[in-house]
mmCIF file of C-alpha atoms and ligand atoms in Angstrom:
data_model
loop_
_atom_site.group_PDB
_atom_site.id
_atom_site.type_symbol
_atom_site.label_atom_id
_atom_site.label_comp_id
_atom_site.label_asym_id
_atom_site.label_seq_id
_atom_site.Cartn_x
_atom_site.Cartn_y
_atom_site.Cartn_z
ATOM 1 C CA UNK Y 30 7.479 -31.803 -25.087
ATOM 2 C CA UNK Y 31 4.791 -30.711 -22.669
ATOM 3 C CA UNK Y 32 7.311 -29.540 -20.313
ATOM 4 C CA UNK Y 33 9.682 -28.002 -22.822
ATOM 5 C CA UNK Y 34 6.318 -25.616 -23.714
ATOM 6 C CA UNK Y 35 5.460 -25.435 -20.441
ATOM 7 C CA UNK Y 36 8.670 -24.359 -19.351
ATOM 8 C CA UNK Y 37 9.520 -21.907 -22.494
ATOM 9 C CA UNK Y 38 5.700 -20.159 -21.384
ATOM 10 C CA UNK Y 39 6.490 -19.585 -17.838
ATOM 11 C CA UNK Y 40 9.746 -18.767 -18.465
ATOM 12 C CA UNK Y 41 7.909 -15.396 -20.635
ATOM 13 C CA UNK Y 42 5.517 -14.532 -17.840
ATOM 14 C CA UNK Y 43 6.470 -12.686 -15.175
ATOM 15 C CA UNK Y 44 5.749 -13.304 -11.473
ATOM 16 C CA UNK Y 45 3.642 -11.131 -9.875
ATOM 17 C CA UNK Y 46 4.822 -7.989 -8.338
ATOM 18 C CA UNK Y 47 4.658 -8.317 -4.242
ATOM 19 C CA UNK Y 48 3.108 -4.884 -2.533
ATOM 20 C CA UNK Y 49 3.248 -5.015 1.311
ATOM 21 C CA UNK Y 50 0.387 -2.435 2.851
ATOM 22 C CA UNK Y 51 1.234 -1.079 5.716
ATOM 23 C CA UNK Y 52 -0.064 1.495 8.345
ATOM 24 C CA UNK Y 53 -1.661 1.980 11.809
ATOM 25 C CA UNK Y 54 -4.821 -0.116 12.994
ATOM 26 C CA UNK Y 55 -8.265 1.367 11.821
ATOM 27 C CA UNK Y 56 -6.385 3.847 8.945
ATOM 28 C CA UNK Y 57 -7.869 1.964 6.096
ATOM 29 C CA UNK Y 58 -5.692 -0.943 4.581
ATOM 30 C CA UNK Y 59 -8.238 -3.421 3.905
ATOM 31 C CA UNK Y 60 -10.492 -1.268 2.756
ATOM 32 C CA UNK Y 61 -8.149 0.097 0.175
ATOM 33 C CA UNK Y 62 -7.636 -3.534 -0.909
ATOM 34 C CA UNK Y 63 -10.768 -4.290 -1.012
ATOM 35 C CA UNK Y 64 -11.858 -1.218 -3.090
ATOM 36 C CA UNK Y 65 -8.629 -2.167 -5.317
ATOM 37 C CA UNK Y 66 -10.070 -5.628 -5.822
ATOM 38 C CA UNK Y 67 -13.089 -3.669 -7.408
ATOM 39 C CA UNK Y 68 -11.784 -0.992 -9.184
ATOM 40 C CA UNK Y 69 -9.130 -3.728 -11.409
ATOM 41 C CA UNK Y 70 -12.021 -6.320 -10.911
ATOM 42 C CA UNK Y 71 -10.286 -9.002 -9.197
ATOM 43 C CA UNK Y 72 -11.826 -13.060 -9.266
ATOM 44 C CA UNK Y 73 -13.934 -13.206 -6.320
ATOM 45 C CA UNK Y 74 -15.885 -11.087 -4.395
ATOM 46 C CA UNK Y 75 -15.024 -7.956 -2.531
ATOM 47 C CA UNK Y 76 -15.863 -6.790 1.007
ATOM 48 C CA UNK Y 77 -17.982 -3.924 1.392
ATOM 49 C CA UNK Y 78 -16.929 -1.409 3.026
ATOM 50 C CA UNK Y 79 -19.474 -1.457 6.087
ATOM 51 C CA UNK Y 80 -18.689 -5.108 6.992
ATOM 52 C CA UNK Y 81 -14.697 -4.984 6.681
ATOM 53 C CA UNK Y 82 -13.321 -6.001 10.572
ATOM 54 C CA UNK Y 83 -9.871 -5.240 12.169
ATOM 55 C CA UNK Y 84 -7.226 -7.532 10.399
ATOM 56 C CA UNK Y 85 -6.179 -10.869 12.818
ATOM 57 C CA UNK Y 86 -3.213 -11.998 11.136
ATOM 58 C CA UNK Y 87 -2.856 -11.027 7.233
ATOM 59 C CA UNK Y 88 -5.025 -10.647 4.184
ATOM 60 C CA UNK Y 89 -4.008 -11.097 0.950
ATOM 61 C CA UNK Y 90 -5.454 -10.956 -2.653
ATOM 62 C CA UNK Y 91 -3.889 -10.967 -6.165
ATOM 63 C CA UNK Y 92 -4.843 -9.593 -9.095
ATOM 64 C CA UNK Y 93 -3.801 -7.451 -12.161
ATOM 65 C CA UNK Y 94 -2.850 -4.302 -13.629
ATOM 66 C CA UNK Y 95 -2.601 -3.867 -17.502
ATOM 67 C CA UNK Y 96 -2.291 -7.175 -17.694
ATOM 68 C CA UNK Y 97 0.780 -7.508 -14.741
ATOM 69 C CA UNK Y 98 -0.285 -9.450 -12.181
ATOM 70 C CA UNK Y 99 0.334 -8.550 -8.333
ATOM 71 C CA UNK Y 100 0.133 -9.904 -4.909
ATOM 72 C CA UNK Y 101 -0.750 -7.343 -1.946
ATOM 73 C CA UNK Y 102 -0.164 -8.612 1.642
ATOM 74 C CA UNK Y 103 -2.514 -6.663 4.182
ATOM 75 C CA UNK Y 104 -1.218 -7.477 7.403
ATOM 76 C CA UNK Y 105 -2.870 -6.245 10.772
ATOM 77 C CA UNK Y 106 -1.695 -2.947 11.728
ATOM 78 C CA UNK Y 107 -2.282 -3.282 15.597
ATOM 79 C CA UNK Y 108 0.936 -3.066 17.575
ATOM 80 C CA UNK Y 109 0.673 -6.964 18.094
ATOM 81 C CA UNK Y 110 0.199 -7.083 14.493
ATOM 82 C CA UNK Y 111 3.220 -5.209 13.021
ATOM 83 C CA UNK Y 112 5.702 -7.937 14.776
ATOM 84 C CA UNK Y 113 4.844 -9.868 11.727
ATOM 85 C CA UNK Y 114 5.533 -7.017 9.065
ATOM 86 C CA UNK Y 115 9.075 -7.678 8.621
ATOM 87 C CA UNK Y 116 8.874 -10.875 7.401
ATOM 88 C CA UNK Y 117 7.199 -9.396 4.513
ATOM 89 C CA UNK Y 118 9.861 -6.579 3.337
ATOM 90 C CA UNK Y 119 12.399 -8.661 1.643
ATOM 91 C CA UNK Y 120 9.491 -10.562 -1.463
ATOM 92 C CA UNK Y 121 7.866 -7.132 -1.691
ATOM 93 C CA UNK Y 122 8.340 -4.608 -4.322
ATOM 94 C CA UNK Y 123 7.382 -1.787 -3.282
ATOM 95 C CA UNK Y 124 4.580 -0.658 0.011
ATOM 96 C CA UNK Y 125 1.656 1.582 0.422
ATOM 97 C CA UNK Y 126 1.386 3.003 3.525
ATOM 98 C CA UNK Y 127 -2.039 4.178 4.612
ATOM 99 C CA UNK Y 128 -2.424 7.327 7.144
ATOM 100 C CA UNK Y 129 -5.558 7.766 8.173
ATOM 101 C CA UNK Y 130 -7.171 11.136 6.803
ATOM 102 C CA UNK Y 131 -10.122 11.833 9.218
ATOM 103 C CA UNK Y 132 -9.844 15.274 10.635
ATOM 104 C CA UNK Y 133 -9.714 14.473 14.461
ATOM 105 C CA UNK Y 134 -7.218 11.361 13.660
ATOM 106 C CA UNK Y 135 -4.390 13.820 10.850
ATOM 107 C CA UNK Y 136 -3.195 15.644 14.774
ATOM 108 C CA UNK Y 137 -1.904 14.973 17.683
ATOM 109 C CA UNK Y 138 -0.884 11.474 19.325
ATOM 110 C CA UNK Y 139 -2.570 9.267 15.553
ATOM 111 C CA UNK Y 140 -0.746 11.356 13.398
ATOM 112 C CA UNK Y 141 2.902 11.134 15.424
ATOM 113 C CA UNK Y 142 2.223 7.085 16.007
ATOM 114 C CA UNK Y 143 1.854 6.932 12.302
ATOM 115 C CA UNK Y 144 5.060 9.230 11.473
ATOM 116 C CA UNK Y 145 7.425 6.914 13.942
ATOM 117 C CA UNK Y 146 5.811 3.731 11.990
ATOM 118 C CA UNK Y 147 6.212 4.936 8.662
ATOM 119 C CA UNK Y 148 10.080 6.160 10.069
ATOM 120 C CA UNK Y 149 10.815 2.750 11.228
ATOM 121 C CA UNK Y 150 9.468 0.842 7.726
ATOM 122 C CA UNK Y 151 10.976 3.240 5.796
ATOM 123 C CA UNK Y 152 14.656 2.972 7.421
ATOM 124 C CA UNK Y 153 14.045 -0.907 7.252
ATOM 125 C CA UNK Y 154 13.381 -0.688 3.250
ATOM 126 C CA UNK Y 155 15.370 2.246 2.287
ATOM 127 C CA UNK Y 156 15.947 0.936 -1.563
ATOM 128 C CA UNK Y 157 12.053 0.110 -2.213
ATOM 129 C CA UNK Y 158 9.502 2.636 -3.200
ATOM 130 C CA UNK Y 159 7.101 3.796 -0.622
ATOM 131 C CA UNK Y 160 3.243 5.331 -1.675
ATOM 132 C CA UNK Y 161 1.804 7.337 0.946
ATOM 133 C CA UNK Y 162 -2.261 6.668 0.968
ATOM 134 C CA UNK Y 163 -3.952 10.006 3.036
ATOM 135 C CA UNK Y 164 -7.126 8.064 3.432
ATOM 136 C CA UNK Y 165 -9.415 11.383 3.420
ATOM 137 C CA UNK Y 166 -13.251 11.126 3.206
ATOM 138 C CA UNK Y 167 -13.441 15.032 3.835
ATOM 139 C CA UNK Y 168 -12.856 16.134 0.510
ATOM 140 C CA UNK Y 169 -12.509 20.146 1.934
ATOM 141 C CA UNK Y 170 -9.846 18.969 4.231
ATOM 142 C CA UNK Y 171 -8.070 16.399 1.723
ATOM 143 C CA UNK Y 172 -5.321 19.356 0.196
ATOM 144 C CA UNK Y 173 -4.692 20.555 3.810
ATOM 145 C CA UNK Y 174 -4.205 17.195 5.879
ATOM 146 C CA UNK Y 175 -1.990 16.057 2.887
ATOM 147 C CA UNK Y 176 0.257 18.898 3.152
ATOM 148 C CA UNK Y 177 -0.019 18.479 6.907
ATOM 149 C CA UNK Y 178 1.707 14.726 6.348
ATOM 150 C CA UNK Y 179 3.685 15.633 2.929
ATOM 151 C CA UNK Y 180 5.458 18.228 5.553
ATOM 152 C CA UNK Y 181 5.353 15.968 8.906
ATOM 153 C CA UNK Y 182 6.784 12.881 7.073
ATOM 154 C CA UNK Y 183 9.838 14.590 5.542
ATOM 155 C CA UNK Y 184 8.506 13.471 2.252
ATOM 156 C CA UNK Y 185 10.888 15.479 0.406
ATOM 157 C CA UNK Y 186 13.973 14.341 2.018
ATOM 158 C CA UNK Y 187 13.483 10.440 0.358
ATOM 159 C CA UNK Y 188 14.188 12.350 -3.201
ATOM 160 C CA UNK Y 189 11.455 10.597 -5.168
ATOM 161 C CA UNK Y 190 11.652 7.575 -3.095
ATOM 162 C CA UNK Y 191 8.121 8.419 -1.614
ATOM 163 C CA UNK Y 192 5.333 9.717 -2.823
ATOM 164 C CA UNK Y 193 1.628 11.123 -1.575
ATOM 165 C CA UNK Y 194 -1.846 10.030 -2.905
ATOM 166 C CA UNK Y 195 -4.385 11.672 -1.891
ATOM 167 C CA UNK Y 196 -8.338 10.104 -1.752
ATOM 168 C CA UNK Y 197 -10.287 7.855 -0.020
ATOM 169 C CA UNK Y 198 -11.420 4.013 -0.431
ATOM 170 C CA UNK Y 199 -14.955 4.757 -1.386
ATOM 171 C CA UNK Y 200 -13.472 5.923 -5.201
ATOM 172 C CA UNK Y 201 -12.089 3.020 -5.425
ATOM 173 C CA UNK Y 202 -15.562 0.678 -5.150
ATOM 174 C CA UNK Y 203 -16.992 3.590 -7.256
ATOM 175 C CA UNK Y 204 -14.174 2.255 -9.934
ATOM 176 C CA UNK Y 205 -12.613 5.539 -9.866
ATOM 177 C CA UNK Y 206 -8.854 5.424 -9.785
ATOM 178 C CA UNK Y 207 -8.192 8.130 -7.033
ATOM 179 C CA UNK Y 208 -6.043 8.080 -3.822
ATOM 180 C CA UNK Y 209 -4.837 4.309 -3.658
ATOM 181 C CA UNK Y 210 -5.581 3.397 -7.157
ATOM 182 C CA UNK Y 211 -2.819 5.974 -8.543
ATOM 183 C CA UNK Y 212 -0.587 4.767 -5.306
ATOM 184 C CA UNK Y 213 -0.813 1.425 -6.882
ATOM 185 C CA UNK Y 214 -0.526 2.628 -10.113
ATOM 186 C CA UNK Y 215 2.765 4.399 -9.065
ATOM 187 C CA UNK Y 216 4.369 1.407 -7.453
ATOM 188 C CA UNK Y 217 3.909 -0.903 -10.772
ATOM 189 C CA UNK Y 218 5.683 2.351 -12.723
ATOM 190 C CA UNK Y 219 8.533 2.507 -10.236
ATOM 191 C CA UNK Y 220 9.384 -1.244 -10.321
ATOM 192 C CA UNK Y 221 8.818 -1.225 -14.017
ATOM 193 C CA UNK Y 222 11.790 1.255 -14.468
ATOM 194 C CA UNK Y 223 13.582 -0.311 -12.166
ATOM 195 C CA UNK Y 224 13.919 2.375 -9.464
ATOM 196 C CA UNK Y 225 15.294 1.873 -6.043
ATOM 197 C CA UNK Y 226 15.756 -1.875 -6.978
ATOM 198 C CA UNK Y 227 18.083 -2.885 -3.998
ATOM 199 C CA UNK Y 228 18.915 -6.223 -6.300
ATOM 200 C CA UNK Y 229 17.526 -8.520 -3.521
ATOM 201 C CA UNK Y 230 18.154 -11.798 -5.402
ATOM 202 C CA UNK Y 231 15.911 -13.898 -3.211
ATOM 203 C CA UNK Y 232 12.754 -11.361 -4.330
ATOM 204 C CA UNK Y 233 10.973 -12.527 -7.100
ATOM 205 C CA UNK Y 234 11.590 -10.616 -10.517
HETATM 206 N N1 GTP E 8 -16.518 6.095 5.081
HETATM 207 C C1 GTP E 8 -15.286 5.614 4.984
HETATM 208 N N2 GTP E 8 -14.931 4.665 5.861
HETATM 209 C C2 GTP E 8 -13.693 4.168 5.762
HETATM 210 C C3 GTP E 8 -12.774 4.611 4.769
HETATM 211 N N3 GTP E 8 -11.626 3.931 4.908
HETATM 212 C C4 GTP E 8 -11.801 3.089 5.948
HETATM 213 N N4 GTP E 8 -13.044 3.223 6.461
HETATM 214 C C5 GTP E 8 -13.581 2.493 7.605
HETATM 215 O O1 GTP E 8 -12.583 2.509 8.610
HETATM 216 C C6 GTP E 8 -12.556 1.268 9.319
HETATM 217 C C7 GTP E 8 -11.164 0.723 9.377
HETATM 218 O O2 GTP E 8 -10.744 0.365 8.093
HETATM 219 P P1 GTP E 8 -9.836 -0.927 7.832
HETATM 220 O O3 GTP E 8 -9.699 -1.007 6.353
HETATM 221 O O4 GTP E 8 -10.345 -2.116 8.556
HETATM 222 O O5 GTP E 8 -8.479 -0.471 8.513
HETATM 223 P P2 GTP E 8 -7.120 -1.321 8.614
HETATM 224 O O6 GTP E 8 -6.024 -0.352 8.407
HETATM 225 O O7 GTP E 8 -7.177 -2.489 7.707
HETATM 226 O O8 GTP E 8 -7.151 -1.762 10.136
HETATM 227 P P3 GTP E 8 -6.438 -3.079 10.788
HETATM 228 O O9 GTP E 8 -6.891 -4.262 10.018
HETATM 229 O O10 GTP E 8 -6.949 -3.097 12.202
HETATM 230 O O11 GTP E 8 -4.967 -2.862 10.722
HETATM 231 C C8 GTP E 8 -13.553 0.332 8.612
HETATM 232 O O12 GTP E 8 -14.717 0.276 9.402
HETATM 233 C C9 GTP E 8 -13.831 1.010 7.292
HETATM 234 O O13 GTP E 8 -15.171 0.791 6.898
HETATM 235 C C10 GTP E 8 -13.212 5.646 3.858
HETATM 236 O O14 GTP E 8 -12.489 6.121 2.974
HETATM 237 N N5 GTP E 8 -14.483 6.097 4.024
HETATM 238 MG MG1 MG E 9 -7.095 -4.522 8.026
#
């Protein structure tokens, strides 16, 4: 009888919702997570911002949004690292892909590493949503260095597909949803309407 109950309950909740972020080394992942974990007040402590390290291997944390629950999977985004990234694609729902913001990093070499990346994970996902996170402290410079990447990324050729956020992680810990927390926001909305579901059957739904 136990079971049966069991069974009937689980059978009414669903799983969580898999996000995969992704992005170049030092633009800001787990610090997004971490702020993420405040702002929808996951169990367990968060990181603060000034002792967050470079990612060895792959974080992960889950928690919930309006009462869905999701996993994220924060995987190291050092060249080493993203070897490992495609074993993540096929569970996830949806990614956020975090360009780092800072003025001297948004041109030149940074900006064009981060464009080829976000080229390659985008051709090797092309039915899941992708959220663009322009991790921007400078709040004068936010509006231009997201047009800058908007334009640079072709965001307008994935029809819909991918979206820009624009912020920084410190909002976030200040439990303001800006930047990342409307990214994450945006993914949950996309897989809730069922957009650009590819109809993986091994994902969970
Ligand atoms: N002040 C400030 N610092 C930030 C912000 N975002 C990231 N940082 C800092 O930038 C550094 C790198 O951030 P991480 O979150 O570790 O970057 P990552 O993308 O996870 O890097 P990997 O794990 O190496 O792939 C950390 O020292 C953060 O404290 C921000 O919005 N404001
Ligand atoms: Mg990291």
């Amino acid at each position: 009888m136990f079971a049966l109950i069991a069974g009937i309950y689980s059978s009414t909740i669903p799983p969580p919702l898999v996000f995969l972020f992704l992005g170049l080394d030092n633009s800001g992942k787990t610090s997004a997570l971490e702020s993420l974990k405040v702002l929808h007040k996951a169990p367990g402590p968060s990181i603060p911002l000034n002792l967050i390290r470079p990612t060895m291997g792959v974080n992960n944390a889950t928690f919930a949004i309006n009462g869905r629950s999701l996993t994220v999977y924060d995987p190291a985004g050092r060249i080493e690292g993203r070897r490992m990234w495609g074993g993540y694609y096929k569970e996830s729902h949806g990614i956020l892909f975090v360009v780092e913001g800072l003025s001297e990093a948004s041109t030149g070499a940074r900006l064009e590493e981060s464009q080829l990346v976000f080229s390659t994970v985008s051709a090797s996902v092309p039915n899941k949503p992708i959220a663009i996170f322009v991790n921007c402290p400078d709040l004068e410079r936010r509006s231009e260095i997201g047009k800058l990447v908007t334009e640079y990324f072709r965001v307008s050729f994935y029809e819909g597909r991918v979206k820009v956020f624009l912020g920084d992680v410190i909002s976030g810990y200040e439990g303001k949803k800006e930047g990342a927390g409307e990214a994450i926001d945006w993914l949950v909305k996309m897989e809730a309407l069922g957009m650009f579901n590819d109809g993986d059957d091994d994902r969970p739904k």
